[in-house]
Amino acid sequence: MSIEVRHLTHAYAKGTALQTVALDDISFTVREGEFVGIVGHTGSGKSTLVQHLNGLLKPTSGQVLVDGEDLNGEKVDRRALRRRIGLVFQYPEYQLFEETVARDIAFGPKNMGLPADEIDRRVRRAMESVHLDYAKYAESSPFELSGGQMRRVAIAGVLAMEPEVLILDEPTAGLDPRGRDRILTMLEELRARDHTTVLMVSHSMEDMARLADRLLVMSEGRLAADGTPREIFGRPELMRSVGLDVPEAARLCAALRQRGYDLPPDLYRMEELRGCLLRLWKEGNAC
Amino acid sequence: MLSDITMGQYFPVDSPIHRLDPRVKLILTLAFIVAVFLAHTAAGYVLLFGFIFLVSRLARIPFGMLLKGLRPLRLILILTFLLNLFFTPGETVLLHFWVITLTREALRQAAFYSLRLVFLVMGTSLLTLTTSPVSLSDALELLFSPLKKIHFPAHELAMMMTIALRFIPTLLDETDKIMKAQMARGADFESGNLVRRARSMVPLLVPLFVSAFRRAGDLAMAMESRCYHGGEGRTRFRVLRLTRADGLALAVMAALIGLIVLEGIFLT
């Protein structure tokens, strides 16, 4: 399923003294199977943007088209649509409410009106996707788990609806490196297994370098850039002008180039930089 | 989603009214309530309306905002008007139709009583629209502090009020967020019968309570780590001082009450 955003504008508290324009004329298209990273400084409108993609917020003007159909059209069943476009909010662990992990994860599928055995299958599968042992955790209270585990339960709650598009708003915020790595690995596996289209909001350029096929750079409610990580990270001046940085590898590469090392200008993954450096050292010429 | 509540909302602009001492504004509001009840003639009501209108202009608050504040009360207003209209005894009959009799006295009383309500709401809205919740609870604490002599916990009450007010927007935001998160999981808060709707609130209320307690714990910890130990010997960051404008405002209010009393005596 594809999502097309056309001239999307959103103003909060419209018509009052407190009016603020959070999104200003945003247009882009997400194709099926893509992993799109949305990056931007705090307050650049990332969270507002993703809430439009499954109809939780209504645009002040402009459209969101899902498979060519206007999401805010009169005949569209938005609840049905939200099952196909799963949204994981920021700090999703704060939305847990059930007595057991399994029941919390079952909340979404239950709302879809699925039969009990199908719900059970989905709960097991979702827990497996987020690396939580069903036998060990299914019957424990979500409030007894660690922060990272709670987050994975919350993500499983959305995965259990088996959405075609998965949107995650800062899924790694506030986690330790290990918890973060777990979530990113989980997303990689999910894509390899189900070919889910993923949109991820993040502050971390390292996360983006690892996962994204494409980056949307937001700045003050506008779309500042849209391109592959290679194109975007190859323009550190652009990233700095919107208050962001490029991944460590790209910075290191730029510093080495400045010292006269013959490296290509658009490396941004540590592995590729390492490969190039090794070749440069052994064979005398870079890639 | 939940941003349509106008009553008790602060309207953050800079104006001579906003800058008045909150203690004075509190007293003025009380005085205004007295003035509303003292008015018994049309001229008195015109004076009251003129006062509200002028103050709202001076405070740079759109008059429509005051009117919007009346919306939650529309049912009570209509009831007050109708009940007084039909059940007030009177002599000068204006209209007689079946069992309904409309008298001049009843019409007058219905209009006055409902206008009184309108003025009360508008007058108190002017206070909350022009005074930030923090300075309002400051004012309450200072006005009640003489009662500390008889062990009235003025500081603690004001602190509780400040904290409660401070967390209203936070909790509203939180509610909004959790609601959306559950809606993204297919929750439905709007349809179904009463039982179903009440049950659909569980996924909203449990996380909300959990987070309210978490926040309360965090806040208590943060306050203690900054050595908060109650009101004893606590100094203020913003010291309130009366200015000439405050004196002037008090004088204007005194004049309004004086005029209302005088025209009550001479015009009836």
Coordinates of C-alpha atoms in Angstrom, one line a residue:
Chain A
M1 CA 0.0 0.0 0.0
S2 CA 1.3 3.4 -0.8
I3 CA 0.8 6.7 1.0
E4 CA 0.8 10.0 -0.8
V5 CA 0.9 13.3 1.1
R6 CA -0.2 16.3 -0.9
H7 CA 0.3 19.9 0.2
L8 CA -0.4 18.9 3.8
T9 CA -0.7 21.9 6.2
H10 CA -1.7 21.7 9.8
A11 CA -2.2 24.6 12.3
Y12 CA -2.8 24.0 16.0
A13 CA -5.3 26.2 17.9
K14 CA -6.5 27.8 14.7
G15 CA -8.1 31.2 14.9
T16 CA -6.9 31.9 18.5
A17 CA -4.0 34.0 19.8
L18 CA -2.1 30.7 20.3
Q19 CA -2.2 29.6 16.7
T20 CA 0.9 27.8 15.5
V21 CA 1.6 26.3 12.1
A22 CA 3.0 22.9 12.7
L23 CA 3.1 21.7 9.1
D24 CA 3.5 23.8 6.1
D25 CA 2.8 22.5 2.6
I26 CA 4.3 19.0 2.8
S27 CA 4.3 16.7 -0.1
F28 CA 5.9 13.2 -0.6
T29 CA 5.0 9.7 -1.5
V30 CA 5.9 6.5 0.4
R31 CA 6.1 3.4 -1.9
E32 CA 5.3 -0.1 -0.8
G33 CA 8.1 -1.8 1.0
E34 CA 10.2 1.3 1.6
F35 CA 11.9 2.2 4.9
V36 CA 11.5 5.9 5.3
G37 CA 13.2 7.8 8.0
I38 CA 11.8 11.1 9.2
V39 CA 14.4 13.3 10.9
G40 CA 14.2 16.8 12.2
H41 CA 14.9 19.0 15.2
T42 CA 12.6 19.0 18.2
G43 CA 9.4 20.8 17.2
S44 CA 9.9 20.5 13.5
G45 CA 6.5 18.8 13.1
K46 CA 7.6 15.1 12.8
S47 CA 5.0 13.8 15.3
T48 CA 2.3 16.0 13.9
L49 CA 3.1 14.6 10.4
V50 CA 2.9 10.9 11.4
Q51 CA -0.4 11.4 13.2
H52 CA -1.9 12.5 9.9
L53 CA -0.8 9.3 8.1
N54 CA -3.5 7.2 9.9
G55 CA -6.1 9.9 10.3
L56 CA -5.7 10.7 13.9
L57 CA -5.2 14.4 13.0
K58 CA -7.1 16.1 10.2
P59 CA -5.2 18.4 7.9
T60 CA -6.0 22.1 8.0
S61 CA -5.5 21.9 4.2
G62 CA -4.1 19.4 1.8
Q63 CA -4.7 15.6 1.5
V64 CA -3.3 12.3 2.6
L65 CA -4.0 9.6 0.0
V66 CA -3.8 5.9 0.8
D67 CA -3.8 3.7 -2.3
G68 CA -5.1 6.8 -4.1
E69 CA -8.0 7.3 -1.7
D70 CA -8.4 10.4 0.4
L71 CA -7.9 9.4 4.1
N72 CA -10.3 12.1 5.2
G73 CA -12.9 11.5 2.6
E74 CA -16.4 11.1 3.9
K75 CA -16.9 7.4 3.0
V76 CA -13.6 6.2 4.4
D77 CA -13.7 3.9 7.4
R78 CA -10.9 5.3 9.4
R79 CA -11.0 2.6 12.1
A80 CA -10.5 0.0 9.4
L81 CA -7.7 2.0 7.9
R82 CA -5.9 2.3 11.2
R83 CA -5.6 -1.5 11.3
R84 CA -3.7 -1.4 8.0
I85 CA -1.5 1.5 9.1
G86 CA -0.1 0.8 12.5
L87 CA 1.2 3.7 14.5
V88 CA 3.5 3.3 17.5
F89 CA 3.5 6.5 19.5
Q90 CA 6.4 8.1 21.4
Y91 CA 7.0 6.4 24.7
P92 CA 4.3 3.8 23.9
E93 CA 4.9 2.0 27.2
Y94 CA 2.6 4.6 28.8
Q95 CA -0.4 3.3 27.0
L96 CA -0.2 -0.2 28.6
F97 CA -3.3 -0.9 30.7
E98 CA -4.1 -4.7 30.9
E99 CA -3.4 -7.1 33.7
T100 CA -1.2 -9.3 31.6
V101 CA 1.2 -8.8 28.7
A102 CA -0.8 -11.2 26.5
R103 CA -4.1 -9.4 27.1
D104 CA -2.6 -6.0 26.4
I105 CA -1.1 -7.2 23.1
A106 CA -4.5 -8.7 22.3
F107 CA -6.3 -5.4 22.7
G108 CA -5.8 -4.4 19.0
P109 CA -6.7 -7.7 17.4
K110 CA -9.7 -7.9 19.8
N111 CA -10.9 -4.5 18.6
M112 CA -10.7 -5.9 15.1
G113 CA -13.2 -8.6 16.1
L114 CA -11.0 -11.6 15.3
P115 CA -11.8 -15.1 16.6
A116 CA -10.0 -16.2 19.8
D117 CA -7.6 -18.6 18.2
E118 CA -6.5 -16.1 15.6
I119 CA -5.9 -13.5 18.4
D120 CA -3.8 -16.1 20.2
R121 CA -1.8 -16.8 17.1
R122 CA -1.2 -13.1 16.6
V123 CA -0.2 -12.5 20.2
R124 CA 2.4 -15.3 20.0
R125 CA 3.7 -14.1 16.7
A126 CA 3.9 -10.5 17.8
M127 CA 5.8 -11.4 21.0
E128 CA 8.2 -13.5 19.0
S129 CA 8.7 -10.6 16.6
V130 CA 9.8 -8.3 19.6
H131 CA 11.9 -11.1 21.2
L132 CA 9.7 -11.6 24.2
D133 CA 9.5 -15.2 25.4
Y134 CA 5.8 -16.1 25.4
A135 CA 6.1 -18.8 28.1
K136 CA 7.9 -16.4 30.4
Y137 CA 6.1 -13.1 29.9
A138 CA 2.6 -13.7 28.6
E139 CA 1.0 -13.9 32.0
S140 CA 3.1 -11.4 33.8
S141 CA 1.9 -7.8 34.5
P142 CA 3.2 -5.3 32.0
F143 CA 3.9 -2.9 34.9
E144 CA 6.5 -5.3 36.4
L145 CA 8.7 -5.3 33.3
S146 CA 11.7 -3.1 32.6
G147 CA 11.3 0.1 30.5
G148 CA 12.8 -1.6 27.4
Q149 CA 10.6 -4.6 27.8
M150 CA 7.5 -2.5 28.3
R151 CA 8.3 -0.7 25.1
R152 CA 8.5 -3.9 23.2
V153 CA 5.2 -5.1 24.6
A154 CA 3.6 -1.8 23.4
I155 CA 5.2 -2.3 19.9
A156 CA 3.9 -5.9 19.9
G157 CA 0.5 -4.5 20.6
V158 CA 0.6 -2.7 17.3
L159 CA 2.3 -5.5 15.4
A160 CA -0.4 -7.9 16.5
M161 CA -2.8 -6.0 14.2
E162 CA -0.5 -7.1 11.4
P163 CA -0.4 -3.7 9.7
E164 CA 0.8 -3.3 6.1
V165 CA 2.5 0.0 7.0
L166 CA 4.2 0.4 10.4
I167 CA 4.9 4.0 11.6
L168 CA 7.1 4.4 14.7
D169 CA 7.6 7.7 16.5
E170 CA 11.0 7.7 18.2
P171 CA 10.9 4.0 19.0
T172 CA 14.4 4.1 20.6
A173 CA 14.1 7.4 22.6
G174 CA 15.3 7.0 26.2
L175 CA 16.5 3.4 25.8
D176 CA 20.0 2.2 26.7
P177 CA 22.2 1.0 23.8
R178 CA 21.2 -2.6 24.2
G179 CA 17.5 -1.8 24.3
R180 CA 18.0 0.4 21.2
D181 CA 19.8 -2.3 19.3
R182 CA 17.1 -4.8 20.1
I183 CA 14.4 -2.6 18.6
L184 CA 16.4 -1.8 15.5
T185 CA 17.3 -5.5 15.0
M186 CA 13.6 -6.3 15.4
L187 CA 12.7 -3.8 12.7
E188 CA 15.3 -5.3 10.4
E189 CA 13.9 -8.8 10.9
L190 CA 10.4 -7.6 10.5
R191 CA 11.2 -6.1 7.1
A192 CA 13.0 -9.2 6.0
R193 CA 10.1 -11.4 7.0
D194 CA 6.9 -9.5 6.2
H195 CA 8.2 -6.8 3.8
T196 CA 6.3 -4.3 5.9
T197 CA 6.5 -0.7 4.8
V198 CA 8.1 1.3 7.7
L199 CA 8.2 4.9 8.5
M200 CA 10.4 5.8 11.5
V201 CA 10.8 9.1 13.2
S202 CA 14.1 9.5 15.0
H203 CA 16.7 11.9 16.3
S204 CA 19.4 9.4 15.8
M205 CA 21.4 9.6 12.5
E206 CA 23.1 6.4 13.4
D207 CA 19.7 4.5 13.5
M208 CA 18.9 6.1 10.2
A209 CA 22.2 5.2 8.6
R210 CA 21.6 1.6 9.6
L211 CA 18.0 1.2 8.5
A212 CA 16.6 3.9 6.1
D213 CA 16.3 3.6 2.3
R214 CA 15.1 7.1 2.2
L215 CA 15.1 10.2 4.5
L216 CA 12.7 13.0 4.9
V217 CA 14.3 16.0 6.6
M218 CA 11.9 18.3 8.5
S219 CA 12.6 21.8 9.6
E220 CA 10.1 24.2 11.1
G221 CA 7.1 22.4 9.7
R222 CA 8.6 22.2 6.2
L223 CA 10.1 19.4 4.2
A224 CA 13.7 20.6 4.0
A225 CA 15.0 17.6 2.0
D226 CA 13.9 14.2 0.6
G227 CA 16.4 11.7 -0.7
T228 CA 18.4 8.6 -0.1
P229 CA 20.7 8.6 3.0
R230 CA 23.6 8.9 0.7
E231 CA 22.3 12.1 -0.9
I232 CA 21.3 13.6 2.4
F233 CA 24.3 12.7 4.5
G234 CA 26.5 13.9 1.6
R235 CA 25.3 17.4 2.4
P236 CA 26.5 18.0 6.0
E237 CA 26.0 21.7 5.6
L238 CA 22.2 21.2 4.9
M239 CA 21.9 18.9 8.0
R240 CA 23.7 21.4 10.2
S241 CA 21.5 24.3 9.0
V242 CA 18.4 22.4 10.2
G243 CA 20.0 21.6 13.6
L244 CA 20.9 18.0 12.8
D245 CA 24.2 16.2 12.2
V246 CA 25.4 13.4 9.9
P247 CA 26.3 9.9 11.2
E248 CA 29.7 9.4 12.8
A249 CA 31.1 7.5 9.8
A250 CA 30.2 10.4 7.5
R251 CA 31.9 12.9 9.9
L252 CA 35.0 10.7 10.1
C253 CA 35.1 10.3 6.4
A254 CA 34.9 14.1 5.9
A255 CA 37.7 14.6 8.4
L256 CA 40.0 12.0 6.7
R257 CA 39.3 13.6 3.3
Q258 CA 40.3 16.9 4.7
R259 CA 43.7 15.4 5.7
G260 CA 44.2 14.3 2.1
Y261 CA 43.0 10.7 2.2
D262 CA 41.5 9.6 -1.1
L263 CA 38.0 8.5 0.0
P264 CA 34.7 8.9 -1.8
P265 CA 32.7 11.8 -0.4
D266 CA 29.4 10.0 0.4
L267 CA 30.2 7.2 2.8
Y268 CA 28.0 7.1 5.9
R269 CA 28.0 3.5 7.2
M270 CA 30.8 2.5 9.4
E271 CA 31.2 -0.9 7.6
E272 CA 31.7 0.7 4.2
L273 CA 34.1 3.3 5.6
R274 CA 36.1 0.5 7.2
G275 CA 36.1 -1.5 3.9
C276 CA 37.3 1.5 1.9
L277 CA 40.0 2.3 4.5
L278 CA 41.3 -1.3 4.5
R279 CA 41.5 -1.3 0.7
L280 CA 43.2 2.1 0.7
W281 CA 45.8 0.7 3.2
K282 CA 46.4 -2.6 1.5
E283 CA 46.1 -1.8 -2.2
G284 CA 46.7 2.0 -2.2
N285 CA 43.5 2.9 -3.9
A286 CA 40.0 3.4 -2.4
C287 CA 36.7 2.1 -3.8
Chain B
M1 CA -9.4 17.6 20.7
L2 CA -9.8 18.7 24.3
S3 CA -8.9 22.4 23.7
D4 CA -12.4 23.8 23.6
I5 CA -12.7 24.6 27.3
T6 CA -12.8 28.3 27.7
M7 CA -14.0 28.8 31.3
G8 CA -11.1 29.4 33.7
Q9 CA -8.7 29.8 30.8
Y10 CA -5.9 32.4 30.9
F11 CA -5.6 34.7 27.9
P12 CA -2.0 35.6 27.7
V13 CA -1.7 39.2 26.4
D14 CA -0.2 42.3 28.0
S15 CA -2.6 44.9 29.2
P16 CA -3.2 47.3 32.1
I17 CA -5.7 44.8 33.5
H18 CA -3.3 41.9 33.2
R19 CA -0.7 43.9 35.1
L20 CA -3.0 44.7 38.1
D21 CA -2.0 43.1 41.4
P22 CA -3.8 39.7 41.5
R23 CA -4.9 40.4 45.1
V24 CA -6.6 43.6 44.0
K25 CA -8.2 41.8 41.1
L26 CA -9.6 39.1 43.4
I27 CA -11.1 41.7 45.7
L28 CA -12.4 43.6 42.7
T29 CA -14.1 40.5 41.5
L30 CA -15.8 40.0 44.8
A31 CA -16.9 43.6 44.8
F32 CA -18.2 43.2 41.3
I33 CA -20.3 40.3 42.4
V34 CA -21.8 42.4 45.2
A35 CA -22.4 45.2 42.7
V36 CA -24.3 42.8 40.5
F37 CA -26.6 41.9 43.3
L38 CA -27.1 45.5 44.3
A39 CA -28.4 46.5 40.9
H40 CA -32.2 46.5 40.6
T41 CA -32.9 48.9 37.8
A42 CA -32.4 49.0 34.1
A43 CA -29.9 51.8 34.5
G44 CA -27.9 49.7 37.0
Y45 CA -27.7 46.8 34.5
V46 CA -26.6 49.2 31.8
L47 CA -23.9 50.4 34.1
L48 CA -22.7 46.8 34.8
F49 CA -22.7 45.9 31.2
G50 CA -20.8 49.1 30.3
F51 CA -18.2 48.2 33.0
I52 CA -17.7 44.7 31.7
F53 CA -17.4 45.9 28.2
L54 CA -14.9 48.6 29.0
V55 CA -12.7 46.3 31.2
S56 CA -12.7 43.7 28.4
R57 CA -11.6 46.3 25.9
L58 CA -8.9 47.6 28.3
A59 CA -7.8 44.0 28.9
R60 CA -7.6 43.4 25.1
I61 CA -9.9 40.4 25.4
P62 CA -12.2 39.8 22.4
F63 CA -15.7 40.2 23.6
G64 CA -16.7 37.0 21.7
M65 CA -14.4 35.1 24.1
L66 CA -16.5 36.2 27.1
L67 CA -19.7 35.2 25.2
K68 CA -18.2 31.8 24.4
G69 CA -17.6 31.3 28.1
L70 CA -21.4 31.4 28.5
R71 CA -22.0 28.4 26.3
P72 CA -21.7 25.7 29.0
L73 CA -24.4 27.7 30.9
R74 CA -26.9 28.1 28.1
L75 CA -29.3 25.5 29.5
I76 CA -29.3 27.1 33.0
L77 CA -29.8 30.5 31.4
I78 CA -32.7 29.5 29.3
L79 CA -34.3 27.7 32.3
T80 CA -33.8 30.7 34.5
F81 CA -35.4 32.9 31.9
L82 CA -38.4 30.7 31.2
L83 CA -39.1 29.8 34.9
N84 CA -39.1 33.4 35.9
L85 CA -41.1 34.4 32.9
F86 CA -44.0 32.1 33.6
F87 CA -44.0 31.8 37.4
T88 CA -43.5 35.3 38.6
P89 CA -46.8 36.9 39.8
G90 CA -47.6 40.3 38.3
E91 CA -50.4 42.7 37.5
T92 CA -49.7 44.3 34.1
V93 CA -50.8 41.6 31.7
L94 CA -49.1 41.8 28.4
L95 CA -50.3 38.6 26.8
H96 CA -52.9 36.0 27.8
F97 CA -53.0 32.7 26.0
W98 CA -54.7 29.6 27.3
V99 CA -53.1 28.9 30.7
I100 CA -50.1 31.1 30.0
T101 CA -50.1 34.6 31.3
L102 CA -47.3 37.0 30.5
T103 CA -46.9 40.0 32.7
R104 CA -44.7 43.0 32.6
E105 CA -43.2 42.2 36.0
A106 CA -42.4 38.7 35.1
L107 CA -40.7 39.7 31.9
R108 CA -38.6 42.2 33.8
Q109 CA -37.7 39.7 36.5
A110 CA -36.8 37.0 33.9
A111 CA -34.6 39.4 32.0
F112 CA -32.9 40.7 35.2
Y113 CA -32.2 37.3 36.7
S114 CA -30.7 35.8 33.6
L115 CA -28.7 38.9 32.9
R116 CA -27.4 38.7 36.5
L117 CA -26.1 35.2 35.8
V118 CA -24.6 36.4 32.6
F119 CA -22.8 39.3 34.4
L120 CA -21.5 37.0 37.2
V121 CA -20.0 34.6 34.7
M122 CA -18.5 37.3 32.6
G123 CA -17.1 39.2 35.6
T124 CA -15.4 36.1 37.0
S125 CA -14.2 35.1 33.5
L126 CA -12.5 38.5 33.3
L127 CA -10.5 37.6 36.4
T128 CA -9.4 34.2 35.1
L129 CA -8.8 35.4 31.6
T130 CA -6.5 38.2 32.8
T131 CA -4.8 36.5 35.7
S132 CA -2.4 33.5 35.3
P133 CA -3.3 30.6 37.6
V134 CA 0.0 30.9 39.4
S135 CA -0.6 34.6 40.4
L136 CA -4.1 33.7 41.3
S137 CA -3.1 31.1 43.8
D138 CA -0.4 33.5 45.0
A139 CA -3.1 36.1 45.7
L140 CA -5.2 33.5 47.5
E141 CA -2.4 32.5 49.7
L142 CA -1.6 36.1 50.6
L143 CA -5.2 37.0 51.3
F144 CA -5.6 34.0 53.5
S145 CA -2.3 34.3 55.3
P146 CA -3.7 36.2 58.2
L147 CA -5.7 33.0 59.0
K148 CA -2.4 31.2 59.5
K149 CA -2.6 32.5 63.1
I150 CA -5.5 30.0 63.7
H151 CA -3.6 27.2 61.9
F152 CA -5.4 27.6 58.6
P153 CA -3.0 25.9 56.0
A154 CA -3.0 28.8 53.5
H155 CA 0.3 28.0 52.0
E156 CA -0.3 24.3 51.6
L157 CA -3.7 25.0 50.0
A158 CA -2.3 27.5 47.6
M159 CA 0.6 25.1 46.7
M160 CA -1.9 22.3 46.1
M161 CA -4.0 24.6 43.9
T162 CA -0.9 25.7 42.0
I163 CA 0.2 22.1 41.4
A164 CA -3.3 21.0 40.4
L165 CA -3.7 23.9 38.0
R166 CA -0.2 23.3 36.6
F167 CA -1.1 19.7 35.8
I168 CA -4.4 20.2 34.1
P169 CA -2.9 21.0 30.7
T170 CA -0.3 18.2 31.2
L171 CA -3.0 15.7 32.0
L172 CA -5.2 16.9 29.1
D173 CA -2.3 16.4 26.8
E174 CA -1.6 13.0 28.2
T175 CA -5.3 12.0 27.8
D176 CA -5.2 13.2 24.2
K177 CA -2.1 11.2 23.6
I178 CA -3.3 8.0 25.2
M179 CA -6.6 8.3 23.5
K180 CA -4.9 8.6 20.2
A181 CA -2.6 5.7 21.0
Q182 CA -5.5 3.4 21.8
M183 CA -7.4 4.6 18.8
A184 CA -4.4 3.6 16.7
R185 CA -5.0 0.2 18.2
G186 CA -8.6 0.2 17.1
A187 CA -10.2 1.5 20.3
D188 CA -13.6 3.1 19.9
F189 CA -14.5 5.8 22.5
E190 CA -17.6 7.1 20.8
S191 CA -20.1 4.4 19.8
G192 CA -22.0 1.7 21.8
N193 CA -24.3 1.8 24.7
L194 CA -23.5 3.2 28.2
V195 CA -21.9 0.1 29.6
R196 CA -19.8 -0.4 26.5
R197 CA -18.7 3.1 26.6
A198 CA -17.8 3.0 30.3
R199 CA -15.8 -0.2 29.6
S200 CA -14.0 1.5 26.7
M201 CA -12.7 4.1 29.1
V202 CA -10.6 1.5 30.9
P203 CA -7.7 1.6 28.4
L204 CA -7.7 5.3 28.8
L205 CA -8.1 5.7 32.6
V206 CA -5.6 3.0 33.7
P207 CA -2.6 4.5 31.8
L208 CA -3.8 8.0 32.9
F209 CA -3.8 7.1 36.6
V210 CA -0.5 5.3 36.3
S211 CA 1.1 8.3 34.8
A212 CA -0.6 10.8 37.2
F213 CA 0.9 8.8 40.1
R214 CA 4.2 8.6 38.4
R215 CA 4.2 12.3 37.9
A216 CA 3.2 13.0 41.5
G217 CA 6.0 10.8 42.7
D218 CA 8.5 12.5 40.4
L219 CA 7.3 16.0 41.4
A220 CA 7.5 15.2 45.2
M221 CA 11.0 13.9 44.7
A222 CA 12.1 17.0 42.7
M223 CA 10.6 19.3 45.3
E224 CA 12.3 17.5 48.2
S225 CA 15.6 17.4 46.4
R226 CA 15.3 21.2 46.2
C227 CA 14.7 21.4 49.9
Y228 CA 11.0 22.2 49.9
H229 CA 9.7 21.9 53.4
G230 CA 6.3 23.8 53.4
G231 CA 5.6 27.5 53.7
E232 CA 7.7 28.2 56.8
G233 CA 10.2 31.0 56.2
R234 CA 9.7 30.8 52.4
T235 CA 10.5 34.0 50.5
R236 CA 9.0 34.9 47.1
F237 CA 10.5 35.3 43.7
R238 CA 7.8 37.7 42.6
V239 CA 7.0 40.1 45.4
L240 CA 3.6 41.7 44.9
R241 CA 3.5 45.5 45.4
L242 CA 0.5 47.7 45.1
T243 CA 0.8 50.4 42.4
R244 CA -1.1 53.5 41.5
A245 CA -3.0 51.6 38.9
D246 CA -4.3 49.3 41.7
G247 CA -5.5 52.3 43.7
L248 CA -7.2 53.6 40.6
A249 CA -8.9 50.3 39.9
L250 CA -10.2 50.2 43.4
A251 CA -11.5 53.7 43.1
V252 CA -13.3 52.9 39.9
M253 CA -15.0 49.9 41.5
A254 CA -16.0 52.0 44.5
A255 CA -17.5 54.5 42.1
L256 CA -19.4 51.8 40.2
I257 CA -20.9 50.5 43.4
G258 CA -21.7 54.0 44.6
L259 CA -23.5 54.8 41.3
I260 CA -25.5 51.6 41.4
V261 CA -26.6 52.3 45.0
L262 CA -27.4 55.9 44.3
E263 CA -29.5 55.2 41.2
G264 CA -31.2 52.4 43.1
I265 CA -32.3 55.0 45.6
F266 CA -33.2 57.8 43.3
L267 CA -34.6 56.0 40.3
T268 CA -37.1 53.8 42.1

